[in-house]
Coordinates of C-alpha atoms in Angstrom, one line a residue:
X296 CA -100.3 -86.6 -7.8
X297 CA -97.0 -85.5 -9.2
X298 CA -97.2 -81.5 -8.4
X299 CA -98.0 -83.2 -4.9
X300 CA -94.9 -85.5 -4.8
X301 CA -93.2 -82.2 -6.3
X302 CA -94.3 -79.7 -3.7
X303 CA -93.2 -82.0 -0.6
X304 CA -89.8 -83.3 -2.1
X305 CA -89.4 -79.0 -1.9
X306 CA -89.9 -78.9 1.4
X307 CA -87.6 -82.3 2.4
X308 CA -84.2 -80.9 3.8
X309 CA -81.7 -83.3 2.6
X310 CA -79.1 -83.7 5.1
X311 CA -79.2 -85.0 8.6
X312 CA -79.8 -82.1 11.3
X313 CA -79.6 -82.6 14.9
X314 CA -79.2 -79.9 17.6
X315 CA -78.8 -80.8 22.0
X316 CA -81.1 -79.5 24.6
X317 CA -79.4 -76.2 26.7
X318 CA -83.1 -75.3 28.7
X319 CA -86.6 -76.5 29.4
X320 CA -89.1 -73.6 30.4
X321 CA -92.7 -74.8 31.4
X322 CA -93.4 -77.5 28.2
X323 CA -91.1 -75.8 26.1
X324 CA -87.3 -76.9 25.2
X325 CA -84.6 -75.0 24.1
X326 CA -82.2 -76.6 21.3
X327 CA -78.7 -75.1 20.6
X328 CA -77.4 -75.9 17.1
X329 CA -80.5 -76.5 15.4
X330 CA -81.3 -74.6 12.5
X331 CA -84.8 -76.3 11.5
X332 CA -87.7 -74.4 10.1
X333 CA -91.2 -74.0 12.1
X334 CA -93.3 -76.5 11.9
X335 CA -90.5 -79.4 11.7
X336 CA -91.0 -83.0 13.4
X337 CA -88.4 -84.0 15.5
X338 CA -87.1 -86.4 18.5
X339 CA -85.7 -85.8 21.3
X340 CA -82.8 -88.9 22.5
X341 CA -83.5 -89.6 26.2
X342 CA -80.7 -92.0 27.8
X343 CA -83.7 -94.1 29.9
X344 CA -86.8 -94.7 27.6
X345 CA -87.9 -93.7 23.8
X346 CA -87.0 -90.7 22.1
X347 CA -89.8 -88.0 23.0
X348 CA -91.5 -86.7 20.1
X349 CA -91.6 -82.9 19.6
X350 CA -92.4 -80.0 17.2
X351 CA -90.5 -76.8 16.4
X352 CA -92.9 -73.9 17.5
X353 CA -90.6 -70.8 16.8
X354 CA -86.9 -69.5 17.8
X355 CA -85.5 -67.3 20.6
X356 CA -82.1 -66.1 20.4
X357 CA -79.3 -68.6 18.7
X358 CA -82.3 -71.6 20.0
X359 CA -84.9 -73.1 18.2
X360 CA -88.0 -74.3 20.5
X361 CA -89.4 -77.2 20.5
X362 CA -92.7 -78.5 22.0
X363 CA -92.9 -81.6 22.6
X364 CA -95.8 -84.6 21.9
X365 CA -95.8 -86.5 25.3
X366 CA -94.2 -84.7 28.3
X367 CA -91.0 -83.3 29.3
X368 CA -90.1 -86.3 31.5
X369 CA -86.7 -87.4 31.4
X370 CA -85.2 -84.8 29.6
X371 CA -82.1 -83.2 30.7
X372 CA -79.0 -80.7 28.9
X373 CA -77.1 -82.1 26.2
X374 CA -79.5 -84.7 25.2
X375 CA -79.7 -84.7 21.1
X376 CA -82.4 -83.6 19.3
X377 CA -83.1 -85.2 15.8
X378 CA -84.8 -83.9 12.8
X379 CA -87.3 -86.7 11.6
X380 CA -89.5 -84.9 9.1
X381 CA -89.5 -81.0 7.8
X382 CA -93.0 -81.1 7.7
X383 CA -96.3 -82.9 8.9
X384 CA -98.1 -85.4 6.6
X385 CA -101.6 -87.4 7.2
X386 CA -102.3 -90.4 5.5
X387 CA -105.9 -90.4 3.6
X388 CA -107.9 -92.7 1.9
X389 CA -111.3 -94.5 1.7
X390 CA -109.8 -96.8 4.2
X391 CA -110.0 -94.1 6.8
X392 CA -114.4 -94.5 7.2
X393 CA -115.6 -95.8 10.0
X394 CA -112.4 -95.8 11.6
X395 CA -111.3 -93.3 14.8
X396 CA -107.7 -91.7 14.4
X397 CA -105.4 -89.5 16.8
X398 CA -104.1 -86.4 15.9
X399 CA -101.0 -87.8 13.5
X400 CA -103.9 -89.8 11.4
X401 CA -103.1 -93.0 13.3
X402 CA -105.8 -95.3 13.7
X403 CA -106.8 -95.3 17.5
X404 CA -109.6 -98.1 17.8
X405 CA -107.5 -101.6 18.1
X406 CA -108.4 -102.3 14.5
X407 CA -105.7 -103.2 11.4
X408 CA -103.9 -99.7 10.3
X409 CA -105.7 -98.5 6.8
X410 CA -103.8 -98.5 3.9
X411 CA -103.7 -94.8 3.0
X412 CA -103.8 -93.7 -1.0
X413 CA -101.9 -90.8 -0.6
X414 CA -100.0 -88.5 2.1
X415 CA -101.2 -84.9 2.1
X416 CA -99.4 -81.7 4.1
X417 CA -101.4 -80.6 7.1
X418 CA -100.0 -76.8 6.6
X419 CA -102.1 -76.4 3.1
X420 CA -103.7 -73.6 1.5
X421 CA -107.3 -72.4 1.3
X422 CA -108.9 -72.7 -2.2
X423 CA -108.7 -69.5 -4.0
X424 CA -111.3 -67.2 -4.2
X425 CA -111.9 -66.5 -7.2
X426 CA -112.2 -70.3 -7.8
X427 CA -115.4 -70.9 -5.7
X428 CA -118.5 -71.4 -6.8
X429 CA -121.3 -69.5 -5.5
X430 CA -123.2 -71.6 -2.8
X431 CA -126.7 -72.7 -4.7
X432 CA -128.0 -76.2 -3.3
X433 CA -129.1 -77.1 0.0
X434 CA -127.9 -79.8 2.4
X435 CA -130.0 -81.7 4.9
X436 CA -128.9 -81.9 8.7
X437 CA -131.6 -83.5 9.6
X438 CA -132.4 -80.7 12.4
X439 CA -135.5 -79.9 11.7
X440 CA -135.2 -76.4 13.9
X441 CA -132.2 -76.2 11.3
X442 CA -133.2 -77.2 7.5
X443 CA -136.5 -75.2 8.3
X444 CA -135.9 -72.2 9.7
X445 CA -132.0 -71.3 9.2
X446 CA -131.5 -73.7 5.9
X447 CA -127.7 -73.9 4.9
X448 CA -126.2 -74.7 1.7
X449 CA -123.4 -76.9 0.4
X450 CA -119.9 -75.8 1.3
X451 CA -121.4 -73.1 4.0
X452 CA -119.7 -72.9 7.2
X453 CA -121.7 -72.7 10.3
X454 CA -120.8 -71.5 14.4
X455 CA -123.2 -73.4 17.3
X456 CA -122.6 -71.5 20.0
X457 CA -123.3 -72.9 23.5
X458 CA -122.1 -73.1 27.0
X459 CA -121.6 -76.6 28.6
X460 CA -124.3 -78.9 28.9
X461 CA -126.8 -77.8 26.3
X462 CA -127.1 -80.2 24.1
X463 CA -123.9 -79.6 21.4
X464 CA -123.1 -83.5 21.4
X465 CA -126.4 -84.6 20.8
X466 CA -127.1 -82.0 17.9
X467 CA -123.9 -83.4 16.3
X468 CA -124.5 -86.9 16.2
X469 CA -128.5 -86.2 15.2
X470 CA -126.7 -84.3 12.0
X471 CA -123.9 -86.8 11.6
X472 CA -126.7 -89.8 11.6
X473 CA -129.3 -87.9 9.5
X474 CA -127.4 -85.5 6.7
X475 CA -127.6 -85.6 3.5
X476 CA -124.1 -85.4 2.9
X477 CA -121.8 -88.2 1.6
X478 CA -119.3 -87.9 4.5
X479 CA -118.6 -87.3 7.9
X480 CA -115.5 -85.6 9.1
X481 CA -115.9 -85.5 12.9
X482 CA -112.9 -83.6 15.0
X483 CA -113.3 -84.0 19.1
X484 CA -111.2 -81.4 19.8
X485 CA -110.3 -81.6 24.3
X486 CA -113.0 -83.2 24.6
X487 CA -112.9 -85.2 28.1
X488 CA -111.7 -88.7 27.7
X489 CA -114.8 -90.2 28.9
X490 CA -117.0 -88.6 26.4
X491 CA -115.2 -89.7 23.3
X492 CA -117.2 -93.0 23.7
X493 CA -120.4 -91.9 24.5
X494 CA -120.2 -89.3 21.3
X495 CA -119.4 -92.6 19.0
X496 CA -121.7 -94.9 21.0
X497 CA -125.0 -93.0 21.7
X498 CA -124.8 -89.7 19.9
X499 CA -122.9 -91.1 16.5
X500 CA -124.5 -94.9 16.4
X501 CA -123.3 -97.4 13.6
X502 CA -125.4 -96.2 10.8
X503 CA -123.3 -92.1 11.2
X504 CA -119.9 -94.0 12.5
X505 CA -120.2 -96.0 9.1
X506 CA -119.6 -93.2 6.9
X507 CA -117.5 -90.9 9.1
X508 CA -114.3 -90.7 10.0
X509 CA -113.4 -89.6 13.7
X510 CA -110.3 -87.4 14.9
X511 CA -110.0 -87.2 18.7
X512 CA -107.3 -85.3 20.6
X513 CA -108.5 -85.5 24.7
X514 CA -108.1 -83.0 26.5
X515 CA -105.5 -84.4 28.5
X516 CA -103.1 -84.3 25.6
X517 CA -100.6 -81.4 24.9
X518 CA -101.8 -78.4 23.7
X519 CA -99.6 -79.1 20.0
X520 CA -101.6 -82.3 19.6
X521 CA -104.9 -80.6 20.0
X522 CA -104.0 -77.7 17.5
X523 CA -102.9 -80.6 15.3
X524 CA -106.2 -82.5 14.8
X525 CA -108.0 -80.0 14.1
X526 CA -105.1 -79.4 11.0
X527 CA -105.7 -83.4 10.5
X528 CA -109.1 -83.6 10.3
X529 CA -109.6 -80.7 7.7
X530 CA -107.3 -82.2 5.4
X531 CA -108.9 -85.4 5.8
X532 CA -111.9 -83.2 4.9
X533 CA -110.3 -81.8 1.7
X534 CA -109.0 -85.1 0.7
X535 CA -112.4 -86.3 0.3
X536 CA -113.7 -83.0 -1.4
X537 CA -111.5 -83.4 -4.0
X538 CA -112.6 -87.3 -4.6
X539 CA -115.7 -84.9 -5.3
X540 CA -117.7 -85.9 -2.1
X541 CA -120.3 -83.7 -0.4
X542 CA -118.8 -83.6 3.2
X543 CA -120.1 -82.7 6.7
X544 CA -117.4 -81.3 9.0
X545 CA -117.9 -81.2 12.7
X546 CA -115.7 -79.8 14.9
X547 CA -116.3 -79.4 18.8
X548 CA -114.8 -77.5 19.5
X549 CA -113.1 -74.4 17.8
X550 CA -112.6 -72.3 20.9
X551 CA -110.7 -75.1 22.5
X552 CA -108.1 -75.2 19.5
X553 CA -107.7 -71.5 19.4
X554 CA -106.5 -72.4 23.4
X555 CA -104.0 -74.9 22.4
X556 CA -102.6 -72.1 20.2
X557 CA -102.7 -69.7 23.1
X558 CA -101.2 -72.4 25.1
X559 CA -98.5 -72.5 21.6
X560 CA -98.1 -69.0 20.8
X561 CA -97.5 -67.8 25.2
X562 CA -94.8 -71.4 24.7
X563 CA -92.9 -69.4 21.7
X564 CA -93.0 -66.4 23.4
X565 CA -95.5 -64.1 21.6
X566 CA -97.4 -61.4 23.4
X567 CA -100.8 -62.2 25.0
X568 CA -103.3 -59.7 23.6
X569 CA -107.0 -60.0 24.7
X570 CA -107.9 -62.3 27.5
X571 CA -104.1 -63.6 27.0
X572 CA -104.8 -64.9 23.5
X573 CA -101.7 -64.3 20.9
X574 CA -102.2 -62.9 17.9
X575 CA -101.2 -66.0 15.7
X576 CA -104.4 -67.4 17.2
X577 CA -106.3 -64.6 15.5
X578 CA -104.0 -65.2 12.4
X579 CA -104.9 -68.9 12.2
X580 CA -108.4 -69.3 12.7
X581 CA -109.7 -67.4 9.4
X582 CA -106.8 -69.7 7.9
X583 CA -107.9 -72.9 9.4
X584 CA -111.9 -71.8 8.3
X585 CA -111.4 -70.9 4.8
X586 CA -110.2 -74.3 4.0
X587 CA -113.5 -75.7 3.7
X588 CA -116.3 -74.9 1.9
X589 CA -117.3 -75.7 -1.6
X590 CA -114.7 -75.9 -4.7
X591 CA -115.5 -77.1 -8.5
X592 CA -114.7 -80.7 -7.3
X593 CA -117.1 -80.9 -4.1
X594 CA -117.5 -79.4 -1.2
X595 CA -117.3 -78.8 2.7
X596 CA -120.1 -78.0 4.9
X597 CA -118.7 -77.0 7.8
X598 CA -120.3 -77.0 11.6
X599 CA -117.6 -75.3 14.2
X600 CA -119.0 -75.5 17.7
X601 CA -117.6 -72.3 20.1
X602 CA -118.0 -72.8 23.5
X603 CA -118.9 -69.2 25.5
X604 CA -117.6 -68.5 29.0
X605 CA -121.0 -67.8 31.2
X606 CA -123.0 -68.1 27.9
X607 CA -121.3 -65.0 26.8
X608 CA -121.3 -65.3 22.5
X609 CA -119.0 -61.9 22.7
X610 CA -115.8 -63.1 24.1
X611 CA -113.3 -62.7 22.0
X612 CA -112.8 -66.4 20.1
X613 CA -116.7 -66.5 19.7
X614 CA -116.7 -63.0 18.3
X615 CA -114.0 -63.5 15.9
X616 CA -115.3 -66.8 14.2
X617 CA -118.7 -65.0 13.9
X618 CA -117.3 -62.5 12.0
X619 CA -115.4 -65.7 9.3
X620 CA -118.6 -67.6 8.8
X621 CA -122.1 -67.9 7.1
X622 CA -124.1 -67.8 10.1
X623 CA -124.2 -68.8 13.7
X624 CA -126.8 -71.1 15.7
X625 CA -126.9 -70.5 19.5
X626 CA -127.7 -72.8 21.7
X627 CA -130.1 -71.5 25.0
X628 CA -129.7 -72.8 28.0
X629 CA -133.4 -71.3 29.2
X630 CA -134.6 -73.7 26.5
X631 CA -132.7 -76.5 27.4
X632 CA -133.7 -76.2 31.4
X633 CA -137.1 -76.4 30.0
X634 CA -136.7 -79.6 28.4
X635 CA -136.8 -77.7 24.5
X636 CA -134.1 -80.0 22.5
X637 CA -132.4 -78.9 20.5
X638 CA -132.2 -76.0 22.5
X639 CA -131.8 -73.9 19.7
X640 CA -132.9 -70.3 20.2
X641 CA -134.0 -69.1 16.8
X642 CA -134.5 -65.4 17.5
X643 CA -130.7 -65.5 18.4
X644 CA -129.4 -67.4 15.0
X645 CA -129.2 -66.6 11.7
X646 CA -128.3 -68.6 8.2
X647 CA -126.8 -66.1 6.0
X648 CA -127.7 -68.0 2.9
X649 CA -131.1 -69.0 3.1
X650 CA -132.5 -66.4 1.4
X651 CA -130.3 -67.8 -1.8
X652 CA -131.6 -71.0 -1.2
X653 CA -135.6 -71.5 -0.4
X654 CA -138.8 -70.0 -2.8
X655 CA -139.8 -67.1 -1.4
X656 CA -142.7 -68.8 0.2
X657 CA -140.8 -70.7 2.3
X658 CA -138.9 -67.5 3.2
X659 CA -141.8 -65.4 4.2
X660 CA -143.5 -68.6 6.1
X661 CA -140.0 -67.9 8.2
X662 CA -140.4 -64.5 8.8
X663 CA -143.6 -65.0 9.9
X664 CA -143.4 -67.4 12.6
X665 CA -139.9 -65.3 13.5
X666 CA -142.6 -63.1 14.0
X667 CA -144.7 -65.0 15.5
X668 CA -142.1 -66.0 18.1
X669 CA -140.7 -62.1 18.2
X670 CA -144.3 -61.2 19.3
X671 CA -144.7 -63.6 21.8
X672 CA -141.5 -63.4 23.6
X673 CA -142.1 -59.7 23.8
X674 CA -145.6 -60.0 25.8
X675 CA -144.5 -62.9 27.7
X676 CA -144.2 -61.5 30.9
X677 CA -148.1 -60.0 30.6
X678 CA -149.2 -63.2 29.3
X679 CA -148.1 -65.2 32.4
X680 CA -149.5 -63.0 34.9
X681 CA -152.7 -63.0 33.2
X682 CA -152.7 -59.5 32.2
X683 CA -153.4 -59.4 28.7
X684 CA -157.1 -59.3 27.7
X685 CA -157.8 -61.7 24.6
X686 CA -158.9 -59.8 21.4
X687 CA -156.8 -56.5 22.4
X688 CA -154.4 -57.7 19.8
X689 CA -154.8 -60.1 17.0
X690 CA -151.1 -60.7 16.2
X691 CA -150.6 -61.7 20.3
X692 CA -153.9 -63.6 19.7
X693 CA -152.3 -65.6 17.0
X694 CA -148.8 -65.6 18.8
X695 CA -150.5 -67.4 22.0
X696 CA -152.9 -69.4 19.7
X697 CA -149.7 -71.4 17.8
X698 CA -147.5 -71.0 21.0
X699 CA -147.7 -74.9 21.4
X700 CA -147.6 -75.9 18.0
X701 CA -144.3 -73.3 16.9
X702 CA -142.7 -75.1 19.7
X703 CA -143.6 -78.7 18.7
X704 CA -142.2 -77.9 15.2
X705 CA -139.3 -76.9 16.4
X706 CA -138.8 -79.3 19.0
X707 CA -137.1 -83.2 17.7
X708 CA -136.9 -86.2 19.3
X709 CA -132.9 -87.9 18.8
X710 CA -134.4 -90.9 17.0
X711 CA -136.8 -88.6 15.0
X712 CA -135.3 -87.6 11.3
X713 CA -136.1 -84.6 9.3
X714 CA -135.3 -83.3 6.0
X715 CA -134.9 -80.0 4.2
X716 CA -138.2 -81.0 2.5
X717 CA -139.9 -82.4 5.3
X718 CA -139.1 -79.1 6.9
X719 CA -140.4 -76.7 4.9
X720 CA -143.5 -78.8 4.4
X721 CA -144.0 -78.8 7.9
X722 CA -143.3 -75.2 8.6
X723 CA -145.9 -73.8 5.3
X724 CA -148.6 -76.0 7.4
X725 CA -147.9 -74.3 10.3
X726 CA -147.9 -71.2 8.3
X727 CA -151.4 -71.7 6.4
X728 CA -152.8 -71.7 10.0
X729 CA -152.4 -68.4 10.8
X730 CA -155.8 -66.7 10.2
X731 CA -155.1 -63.7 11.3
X732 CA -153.8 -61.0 8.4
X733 CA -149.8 -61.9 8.4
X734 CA -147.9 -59.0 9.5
X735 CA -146.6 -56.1 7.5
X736 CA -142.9 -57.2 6.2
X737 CA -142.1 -54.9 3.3
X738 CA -141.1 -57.4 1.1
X739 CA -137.7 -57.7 3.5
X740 CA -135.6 -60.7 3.9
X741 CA -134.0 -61.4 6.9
X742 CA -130.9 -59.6 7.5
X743 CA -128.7 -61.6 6.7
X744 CA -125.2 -59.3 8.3

């Protein structure tokens, strides 16, 4: 508590600063006089209304910009522009579970404010390396599809990628309702105002809202407040990690943060680089990653969803989280038009810790009804037309032959819950019904790269 108090009294500039407006550019304003550092809260004096809340995004010339919070509305040269607060804090606590706060950490849902413990910088650190245990104990999602076929561990970090309307929500709120974690850290980041609701409602329920604590930013605010809760709800996150909690992060999504920086970074005049992204977007996101995960206090298991343009999981945001986590789960939209939910494609996703963390039985059951699966899909087209003659192969035989049941395993009703144990019990019975001789793996694990 005191280093804390320490480190932010460093950071507290201790005069008054103010600066007046000289241009407005698109969302962006131009201060004159103002020699603030980046990432400063300040206000900007209207003569009709409030003062407009804004941020400090970068300098051009002898002028500081400044983004504001709201809207431009009202603005006009020579109004003053007020430091408030060298840097942003968030309020945290125990207080905070069960309730639903904006991007500032404010309590949105018409309930009394929480009384918050302690005030933490959103701009923090990631946990050091070397410091970091290894990752050796499973967590539950209750996915079945997940916890028995692509396992995770405690403090891994996790990419869903899908295009729209495949299912992402309701695979959320099944993990948010059925993990075994202690807490839920939930971040709706852009998400369209009508679906906030329908996320805590249907998807979440009172027994996952209970233990969770909700950050929303619409996608109707500006593109700094959108940026921002994703910042709020990690530290809210790591606030809990160090109270030595097991927590479940979910954030949908990550590619719509990286465009609120683009949105940023184009504001403050950076260069757009591929598909107009700015390269502090591809500074920040292994930044705003590494923050979770598991330290010697608790840890982070974190679930970053990535939407891709025309189901496209190489565009450039989806290619460059793949590359900063521990695995990726894609979402098919061929499985979800078929009525398969969760429409999880498992040839296409990979946990890049399961090996470290099932027997080796339940490993090799994977691999063989990946193989199973692999097999199947591959003759699918002969299969269908009627073309392949029974007996010709016995590994297509056996593909066919547990066709129905591979797909019932994997398939999970929203009010159904699963375990890690449950899983694997589930998926060795599946296994055990393969009569055929299994096919010839080397003793290889799943790549795991």
């Amino acid at each position: 508590m005191i280093a804390s108090l320490k480190n932010r009294l460093a950071q507290v500039m201790p005069t008054s600063v103010t600066g007046s407006v000289v241009e407005t550019f698109g969302t962006t304003t131009a201060v004159a006089g103002f020699p603030v550092p980046i990432g400063a809260v300040v206000e900007i004096e209207r003569q009709v209304g409030p003062a407009i809340p804004a941020e400090v995004i970068g300098f051009k010339g002898e002028h500081t910009l400044v983004y504001p919070l709201t809207g431009v509305q009202g603005i006009r040269r020579g109004n003053i522009v007020r430091l408030r607060k060298s840097f942003r804090t968030v309020g945290v606590g125990d207080q905070l579970l069960g309730r639903i706060v904006d991007a500032h950490g404010k309590c949105v849902d018409h309930l009394p404010p929480p009384i918050a413990v302690d005030r933490l910088g959103l701009d923090r650190d990631p946990p050091n390396a070397v410091n970091r245990p290894r990752i050796d104990q499973t967590i539950s999602t209750g996915v079945r599809a997940i916890d028995g076929m692509l396992t995770c561990g405690l403090g891994q970090r996790v990419g869903i990628f899908a295009g729209s309307g495949v299912g992402k929500s309701v695979t959320l709120g099944m993990m948010a309702r059925y993990t075994s974690a202690d807490v839920n850290v939930i971040a709706l980041i852009g998400e369209r105002g009508r679906e906030v609701n329908d996320f805590i409602e249907r998807d979440l329920g009172p027994e996952g809202m209970a233990r969770s604590v909700v950050v929303v930013a619409t996608s109707d605010q500006p593109a700094i407040q959108r940026m921002q809760a994703a910042l709020t709800a990690t530290t809210i996150a790591e606030y809990f990690r160090s109270c030595g909690k097991n927590v479940l992060f979910l954030m949908d999504s990550v590619t719509r943060f990286a465009m609120a920086q683009r949105e940023i970074g184009l504001a403050a005049g950076e260069p757009p680089t591929t598909k107009g992204y700015p390269p502090s977007m591809f500074a920040l996101l292994p930044r705003l990653v590494e923050r979770t995960g598991r330290t010697a206090q608790g840890s982070i298991t974190a679930f970053y969803t990535v939407l891709v343009e025309g189901d496209d999981t190489n565009e450039p945001v989806a290619d460059t989280v793949r590359g900063l986590l521990d695995g990726h789960i894609v979402l098919s939209r061929k499985l979800a038009g078929k009525g398969h939910y969760p429409a999880i494609d498992i040839m296409q996703s990979i946990s890049r810790l399961m090996n470290d963390l099932v027997s080796d039985e339940v490993r090799t059951g994977a691999l063989v009804i990946r193989d199973l699966m692999a097999t199947y899909a591959e003759n699918e087209d002969l299969i269908n037309i009627g073309a392949y003659r029974q007996g010709a192969n016995p590994r297509i035989d056996m593909a066919i032959r547990l066709k129905d049941e591979i797909d019932r395993f994997l398939r999970q009703r929203v009010d159904e819950q699963a375990s890690v144990e449950s899983a694997q019990q589930q998926l060795l019975a599946l296994v055990r019904k393969c009569s055929a001789p299994q096919p010839n793996l080397g003793g290889a694990r799943v790549n795991s790269k």
